[in-house]
Tab-separated table of C-alpha atoms in Angstrom:
chain	number	residue	atom	x	y	z
A	1	MET	CA	-81.488	68.723	52.740
A	2	ILE	CA	-82.808	66.059	50.370
A	3	LEU	CA	-80.809	63.341	52.140
A	4	ARG	CA	-82.230	64.398	55.507
A	5	MET	CA	-85.745	64.385	54.056
A	6	MET	CA	-85.321	60.882	52.635
A	7	ALA	CA	-83.831	59.698	55.924
A	8	ALA	CA	-86.863	61.138	57.724
A	9	LEU	CA	-89.180	59.197	55.420
A	10	LEU	CA	-87.400	55.894	56.052
A	11	ILE	CA	-86.874	56.351	59.800
A	12	SER	CA	-90.465	57.398	60.434
A	13	LEU	CA	-91.693	54.474	58.344
A	14	GLY	CA	-89.521	52.108	60.388
A	15	ILE	CA	-90.701	53.552	63.709
A	16	SER	CA	-94.347	53.262	62.730
A	17	LEU	CA	-93.918	49.664	61.517
A	18	GLY	CA	-91.883	48.714	64.583
A	19	VAL	CA	-94.069	50.354	67.223
A	20	GLY	CA	-97.374	49.401	65.591
A	21	PRO	CA	-97.725	45.779	66.837
A	22	TRP	CA	-96.764	46.746	70.400
A	23	LEU	CA	-99.125	49.726	70.429
A	24	ILE	CA	-102.051	47.709	69.066
A	25	ALA	CA	-101.494	44.972	71.661
A	26	ARG	CA	-101.275	47.584	74.416
A	27	LEU	CA	-104.462	49.319	73.304
A	28	ASN	CA	-106.246	45.968	73.200
A	29	ARG	CA	-105.140	45.134	76.742
A	30	LEU	CA	-106.405	48.507	77.927
A	31	HIS	CA	-109.713	47.942	76.086
A	32	PHE	CA	-109.327	51.204	74.174
A	33	GLY	CA	-111.714	50.067	71.470
A	34	THR	CA	-114.055	51.899	69.144
A	35	VAL	CA	-117.815	51.835	69.646
A	36	ILE	CA	-119.964	51.462	66.523
A	37	TYR	CA	-123.437	52.978	66.570
A	38	ASP	CA	-126.397	52.178	64.349
A	39	LEU	CA	-126.671	55.660	62.846
A	40	GLY	CA	-124.185	55.047	60.052
A	41	PRO	CA	-123.318	52.286	57.567
A	42	ALA	CA	-123.154	48.705	58.828
A	43	HIS	CA	-119.680	48.500	60.401
A	44	GLN	CA	-120.518	46.286	63.348
A	45	GLN	CA	-117.563	44.011	62.537
A	46	LYS	CA	-115.301	46.894	63.561
A	47	GLN	CA	-116.701	47.016	67.083
A	48	GLY	CA	-113.867	47.030	69.617
A	49	THR	CA	-111.076	47.782	67.126
A	50	PRO	CA	-108.457	49.733	69.093
A	51	VAL	CA	-108.233	53.507	68.629
A	52	MET	CA	-105.442	56.057	69.229
A	53	GLY	CA	-103.311	54.389	66.560
A	54	GLY	CA	-102.294	57.864	65.457
A	55	LEU	CA	-99.751	57.824	68.280
A	56	MET	CA	-97.419	55.713	66.115
A	57	ILE	CA	-97.458	58.411	63.413
A	58	ALA	CA	-96.790	61.191	65.900
A	59	LEU	CA	-93.884	59.278	67.486
A	60	GLY	CA	-92.090	58.901	64.169
A	61	VAL	CA	-92.564	62.559	63.269
A	62	VAL	CA	-91.289	63.807	66.638
A	63	CYS	CA	-88.232	61.524	66.613
A	64	CYS	CA	-87.280	62.539	63.074
A	65	GLN	CA	-87.743	66.237	63.734
A	66	ILE	CA	-85.437	66.035	66.750
A	67	ALA	CA	-82.824	63.671	65.294
A	68	LEU	CA	-82.571	65.095	61.768
A	69	HIS	CA	-83.189	68.792	62.371
A	70	PRO	CA	-80.393	70.804	60.713
A	71	LEU	CA	-78.279	72.627	63.281
A	72	PRO	CA	-78.416	75.118	64.780
A	73	TRP	CA	-81.917	75.265	66.222
A	74	ARG	CA	-83.375	78.738	65.836
A	75	GLY	CA	-85.016	79.100	69.209
A	76	GLY	CA	-88.687	79.943	69.467
A	77	TRP	CA	-88.857	80.918	65.778
A	78	ASP	CA	-87.668	77.533	64.564
A	79	PRO	CA	-90.144	76.201	61.927
A	80	GLY	CA	-89.722	72.670	63.232
A	81	LEU	CA	-90.825	73.679	66.715
A	82	GLY	CA	-93.816	75.574	65.334
A	83	LEU	CA	-94.939	72.586	63.280
A	84	LEU	CA	-94.522	70.207	66.213
A	85	ALA	CA	-96.455	72.584	68.465
A	86	VAL	CA	-99.541	72.957	66.259
A	87	SER	CA	-99.575	69.212	65.505
A	88	LEU	CA	-99.082	67.948	69.053
A	89	LEU	CA	-101.426	70.484	70.636
A	90	SER	CA	-104.117	69.618	68.091
A	91	MET	CA	-103.459	65.972	68.898
A	92	ALA	CA	-103.850	66.717	72.616
A	93	VAL	CA	-107.433	67.872	72.022
A	94	GLY	CA	-108.146	64.692	70.074
A	95	PHE	CA	-106.418	62.531	72.673
A	96	ALA	CA	-108.593	64.008	75.419
A	97	ASP	CA	-111.658	63.195	73.334
A	98	ASP	CA	-110.510	59.600	72.714
A	99	TRP	CA	-109.530	59.158	76.380
A	100	ILE	CA	-112.949	60.200	77.634
A	101	LYS	CA	-114.629	57.827	75.197
A	102	ALA	CA	-112.342	54.876	75.948
A	103	VAL	CA	-111.703	55.263	79.688
A	104	LYS	CA	-114.630	57.283	81.005
A	105	LYS	CA	-117.006	55.405	78.669
A	106	ARG	CA	-118.721	58.662	77.634
A	107	HIS	CA	-119.424	57.987	73.977
A	108	GLU	CA	-119.788	61.704	73.155
A	109	GLY	CA	-116.238	62.445	74.402
A	110	LEU	CA	-115.494	66.114	74.907
A	111	THR	CA	-118.477	68.410	74.703
A	112	PRO	CA	-118.618	70.545	71.528
A	113	TRP	CA	-117.726	73.647	73.552
A	114	GLN	CA	-114.753	71.954	75.210
A	115	LYS	CA	-113.432	70.758	71.865
A	116	ILE	CA	-113.852	74.092	70.097
A	117	ALA	CA	-112.311	75.974	73.029
A	118	GLY	CA	-109.185	73.821	72.837
A	119	GLN	CA	-108.999	74.223	69.068
A	120	VAL	CA	-109.425	77.998	69.234
A	121	ILE	CA	-106.523	78.283	71.696
A	122	VAL	CA	-104.260	76.150	69.483
A	123	ALA	CA	-105.312	77.848	66.227
A	124	ALA	CA	-105.040	81.398	67.569
A	125	GLY	CA	-101.674	80.678	69.181
A	126	PHE	CA	-100.175	79.213	66.018
A	127	SER	CA	-101.614	82.014	63.859
A	128	CYS	CA	-100.002	84.590	66.151
A	129	TRP	CA	-96.700	82.707	65.966
A	130	CYS	CA	-96.817	82.782	62.151
A	131	TYR	CA	-97.921	86.435	62.071
A	132	PHE	CA	-94.982	87.622	64.164
A	133	HIS	CA	-92.482	85.204	62.611
A	134	PRO	CA	-89.780	87.194	60.778
A	135	GLU	CA	-89.892	84.895	57.722
A	136	ILE	CA	-93.631	84.137	57.526
A	137	GLY	CA	-95.623	87.191	58.542
A	138	SER	CA	-98.978	88.200	57.107
A	139	ARG	CA	-98.110	87.692	53.429
A	140	ILE	CA	-99.312	84.574	51.618
A	141	GLN	CA	-98.432	83.263	48.172
A	142	VAL	CA	-101.098	83.306	45.458
A	143	PRO	CA	-100.882	80.181	43.244
A	144	PHE	CA	-100.848	80.557	39.427
A	145	LEU	CA	-100.366	84.348	39.707
A	146	HIS	CA	-96.868	84.131	41.247
A	147	THR	CA	-97.544	87.048	43.525
A	148	GLU	CA	-98.118	87.731	47.214
A	149	TRP	CA	-101.155	88.905	49.122
A	150	ASP	CA	-100.626	90.770	52.372
A	151	LEU	CA	-103.572	90.110	54.674
A	152	GLY	CA	-102.314	92.492	57.314
A	153	PHE	CA	-104.050	92.140	60.669
A	154	TRP	CA	-106.777	90.052	59.001
A	155	TYR	CA	-104.218	87.245	58.803
A	156	LEU	CA	-104.903	86.397	62.450
A	157	PRO	CA	-108.672	85.710	62.339
A	158	VAL	CA	-108.554	84.190	58.832
A	159	MET	CA	-105.757	81.749	59.651
A	160	THR	CA	-107.281	80.913	63.032
A	161	LEU	CA	-110.504	79.915	61.293
A	162	LEU	CA	-108.519	78.005	58.667
A	163	VAL	CA	-106.727	75.911	61.294
A	164	ILE	CA	-109.986	75.085	63.091
A	165	PHE	CA	-111.783	74.298	59.839
A	166	TYR	CA	-109.061	72.064	58.436
A	167	VAL	CA	-108.406	70.143	61.656
A	168	ASN	CA	-112.116	69.340	61.904
A	169	SER	CA	-112.267	68.527	58.194
A	170	THR	CA	-109.472	66.005	58.632
A	171	ASN	CA	-111.299	64.524	61.601
A	172	LEU	CA	-114.429	64.079	59.452
A	173	GLN	CA	-112.375	62.402	56.728
A	174	ASP	CA	-111.331	59.576	59.050
A	175	GLY	CA	-114.332	57.332	58.449
A	176	LEU	CA	-113.161	54.317	56.447
A	177	ASP	CA	-110.294	51.842	56.676
A	178	GLY	CA	-107.178	53.373	55.166
A	179	LEU	CA	-108.907	56.527	53.923
A	180	LEU	CA	-107.251	59.337	55.884
A	181	GLY	CA	-103.912	57.516	56.045
A	182	THR	CA	-103.792	57.108	52.258
A	183	ILE	CA	-104.750	60.728	51.610
A	184	SER	CA	-102.168	61.919	54.147
A	185	VAL	CA	-99.364	60.002	52.415
A	186	ILE	CA	-100.183	61.835	49.193
A	187	THR	CA	-100.678	65.283	50.749
A	188	SER	CA	-97.426	64.990	52.731
A	189	ALA	CA	-95.534	64.107	49.562
A	190	ALA	CA	-97.129	67.097	47.826
A	191	TRP	CA	-96.031	69.481	50.587
A	192	ALA	CA	-92.500	68.063	50.444
A	193	LEU	CA	-92.398	68.803	46.700
A	194	VAL	CA	-93.800	72.307	47.308
A	195	ILE	CA	-90.909	72.920	49.699
A	196	LEU	CA	-88.312	71.586	47.248
A	197	LEU	CA	-89.726	73.776	44.471
A	198	ALA	CA	-89.572	76.793	46.772
A	199	VAL	CA	-85.925	76.094	47.621
A	200	SER	CA	-85.034	75.599	43.952
A	201	ALA	CA	-86.692	78.976	43.232
A	202	GLY	CA	-84.428	80.710	45.737
A	203	ALA	CA	-86.237	80.403	49.085
A	204	ASP	CA	-84.158	80.171	52.266
A	205	ARG	CA	-83.026	76.547	52.505
A	206	GLN	CA	-82.259	76.871	56.224
A	207	ALA	CA	-85.786	78.101	56.949
A	208	LEU	CA	-87.579	75.417	54.923
A	209	ALA	CA	-85.367	72.393	55.692
A	210	PRO	CA	-87.175	71.560	58.981
A	211	ALA	CA	-90.530	71.755	57.160
A	212	GLY	CA	-89.257	69.395	54.461
A	213	ILE	CA	-88.080	66.893	57.069
A	214	PHE	CA	-91.417	67.248	58.835
A	215	ALA	CA	-93.395	66.602	55.624
A	216	LEU	CA	-91.578	63.408	54.677
A	217	SER	CA	-91.506	62.070	58.239
A	218	LEU	CA	-95.288	62.574	58.218
A	219	MET	CA	-95.481	60.655	54.958
A	220	GLY	CA	-93.388	57.789	56.347
A	221	GLY	CA	-95.401	57.584	59.557
A	222	CYS	CA	-98.679	57.431	57.646
A	223	ALA	CA	-97.317	54.804	55.244
A	224	GLY	CA	-96.293	52.603	58.175
A	225	TYR	CA	-99.629	53.174	59.887
A	226	LEU	CA	-101.434	51.959	56.748
A	227	ARG	CA	-99.820	48.554	57.255
A	228	PHE	CA	-102.225	48.164	60.199
A	229	ASN	CA	-105.103	50.385	59.078
A	230	ARG	CA	-105.689	49.158	55.534
A	231	TYR	CA	-108.867	47.132	55.014
A	232	PRO	CA	-109.682	45.260	57.209
A	233	ALA	CA	-108.231	47.613	59.814
A	234	LYS	CA	-106.474	46.327	62.926
A	235	VAL	CA	-106.371	49.812	64.467
A	236	PHE	CA	-107.946	53.236	63.980
A	237	MET	CA	-106.092	56.522	64.434
A	238	GLY	CA	-108.973	58.077	66.393
A	239	ASP	CA	-109.276	61.810	67.007
A	240	THR	CA	-105.739	61.540	68.390
A	241	GLY	CA	-104.341	60.825	64.946
A	242	SER	CA	-106.781	62.706	62.727
A	243	MET	CA	-106.327	65.974	64.614
A	244	PHE	CA	-102.558	65.502	64.638
A	245	LEU	CA	-102.638	65.111	60.854
A	246	GLY	CA	-104.959	68.089	60.476
A	247	GLY	CA	-102.704	70.324	62.545
A	248	ALA	CA	-99.593	69.063	60.749
A	249	THR	CA	-101.014	69.631	57.269
A	250	VAL	CA	-102.414	73.104	57.860
A	251	GLY	CA	-99.175	73.930	59.702
A	252	LEU	CA	-97.154	73.057	56.599
A	253	ALA	CA	-99.435	75.241	54.489
A	254	MET	CA	-98.919	78.237	56.766
A	255	VAL	CA	-95.177	77.798	57.343
A	256	THR	CA	-94.597	77.647	53.566
A	257	ARG	CA	-96.924	80.682	53.148
A	258	GLN	CA	-99.116	78.610	50.814
A	259	PRO	CA	-102.478	78.316	52.614
A	260	LEU	CA	-104.359	78.792	49.320
A	261	LEU	CA	-102.760	75.585	47.995
A	262	LEU	CA	-104.602	73.769	50.777
A	263	ILE	CA	-107.747	74.105	48.644
A	264	LEU	CA	-106.142	71.748	46.127
A	265	ILE	CA	-103.833	69.562	48.204
A	266	GLY	CA	-106.438	69.152	50.960
A	267	ILE	CA	-109.434	68.982	48.664
A	268	CYS	CA	-110.886	65.708	50.006
A	269	PRO	CA	-111.066	66.682	53.706
A	270	ILE	CA	-112.459	70.060	52.667
A	271	LEU	CA	-115.168	68.385	50.583
A	272	SER	CA	-116.062	66.245	53.590
A	273	SER	CA	-116.766	69.366	55.640
A	274	VAL	CA	-118.613	71.036	52.776
A	275	SER	CA	-120.839	67.977	52.356
A	276	VAL	CA	-121.769	68.045	56.053
A	277	ILE	CA	-122.586	71.775	55.886
A	278	LEU	CA	-124.665	71.369	52.704
A	279	GLN	CA	-126.511	68.375	54.143
A	280	ARG	CA	-127.420	70.224	57.325
A	281	TYR	CA	-128.654	73.424	55.683
A	282	TYR	CA	-130.456	71.642	52.852
A	283	PHE	CA	-132.325	69.567	55.430
A	284	LYS	CA	-133.274	72.672	57.438
A	285	LEU	CA	-134.419	74.618	54.367
A	286	THR	CA	-136.524	71.799	52.936
A	287	ARG	CA	-138.114	71.150	56.324
A	288	ARG	CA	-138.996	74.815	56.657
A	289	PHE	CA	-140.373	75.436	53.174
A	290	SER	CA	-141.830	72.055	52.159
A	291	ALA	CA	-145.588	71.531	52.416
A	292	ASP	CA	-145.254	68.515	54.710
A	293	HIS	CA	-142.492	70.130	56.820
A	294	GLN	CA	-140.354	67.069	56.296
A	295	GLY	CA	-136.680	67.685	55.715
A	296	ARG	CA	-134.975	66.238	52.648
A	297	ARG	CA	-131.381	65.056	52.361
A	298	LEU	CA	-129.013	66.114	49.628
A	299	PHE	CA	-126.818	63.050	50.186
A	300	ARG	CA	-127.735	59.627	51.477
A	301	MET	CA	-125.345	60.329	54.343
A	302	SER	CA	-122.624	62.808	55.157
A	303	PRO	CA	-119.644	63.128	55.161
A	304	ILE	CA	-119.824	62.303	51.493
A	305	HIS	CA	-117.633	59.179	51.643
A	306	HIS	CA	-120.512	57.540	53.534
A	307	HIS	CA	-122.838	58.621	50.704
A	308	PHE	CA	-120.738	56.567	48.295
A	309	GLU	CA	-120.750	53.697	50.767
A	310	LYS	CA	-124.552	53.812	50.928
A	311	LYS	CA	-124.616	53.673	47.122
A	312	GLY	CA	-122.794	50.353	47.174
A	313	TYR	CA	-119.134	51.283	46.756
A	314	SER	CA	-116.728	49.203	48.829
A	315	GLU	CA	-114.344	50.843	51.276
A	316	THR	CA	-111.349	50.012	49.085
A	317	GLN	CA	-113.042	51.512	46.015
A	318	ILE	CA	-113.750	54.748	47.878
A	319	VAL	CA	-110.176	54.932	49.170
A	320	SER	CA	-108.846	54.442	45.628
A	321	MET	CA	-111.167	57.138	44.289
A	322	TYR	CA	-110.121	59.622	46.967
A	323	ALA	CA	-106.456	58.799	46.409
A	324	GLY	CA	-106.871	59.517	42.702
A	325	ILE	CA	-108.635	62.828	43.330
A	326	THR	CA	-105.990	63.903	45.847
A	327	SER	CA	-103.155	62.957	43.484
A	328	ILE	CA	-104.624	64.912	40.554
A	329	ALA	CA	-105.350	67.957	42.726
A	330	GLY	CA	-101.838	67.760	44.171
A	331	MET	CA	-100.282	67.725	40.695
A	332	ILE	CA	-102.339	70.784	39.727
A	333	ALA	CA	-101.110	72.496	42.897
A	334	LEU	CA	-97.492	71.795	41.956
A	335	LEU	CA	-98.029	73.007	38.383
A	336	SER	CA	-99.370	76.278	39.802
A	337	LEU	CA	-95.912	76.990	41.222
A	338	LEU	CA	-94.001	76.503	37.968
């Protein structure tokens, strides 16, 4: 199992590095470039940088899952198929959004209702798959307490909301060169270690092996992608990549029955969403109750990584800070399983 996982890491890394230059050149020829607006920090130098770079990550993950999957495949209940489904279907929603922006030249992409409808279908479908899966079901692990919590029928709505929330949180996190890619390398490594700890504690190796291969192929794909996305970025992953990563990460949490660990391992994307929510409601409350009816802002800009940017931090400093936070939170998550 460990050899297959390491092979997945190296093969996915190689695919991402090998496909990257061709994909970037192709996206440039098709004029699939990003559009920078004046509402955020000054990033005008990034105007026209190609998007949909997340395709190189997805290609490596899919190839590794097919080539290295331990035989036999387990039909519709195979964990590898479930993980690929939630990741690729989430990516399909993001791809449609990127396609409309790049080809149809509609800068808003999918309408909010179109995007949420697609995400609800994917999230509800995957939650049902997990709920009826003979080895996953409605029970989740509780970190630190070493016990289980059976959500019963409530598993379906709670996990559906979790998938939607985390996929959108990951999408919000993709705002700076190398930010989401760096975080995803660390979170993927953390999930791989969670899986190895579970197997060493007596979990079914056959059931978790595809998830372990998936986690390290995700890590390798993101590491290769960073070769082209680190500052200054030559390509952006777009909604295509960010939603793929969101679906993949929350999928790993649910397949391993550790969705509560997502609070630690996925802390940075979650904080991005929380900062947007706090900013919006703080502005509404202060506008309603202030004497001048002028809204106030809790942060200089949300998501919060743009707040730090407005305060003078460089993109590389913010990426390093987020990488450190994610690493510490990931280590705490692993300690909770010991």
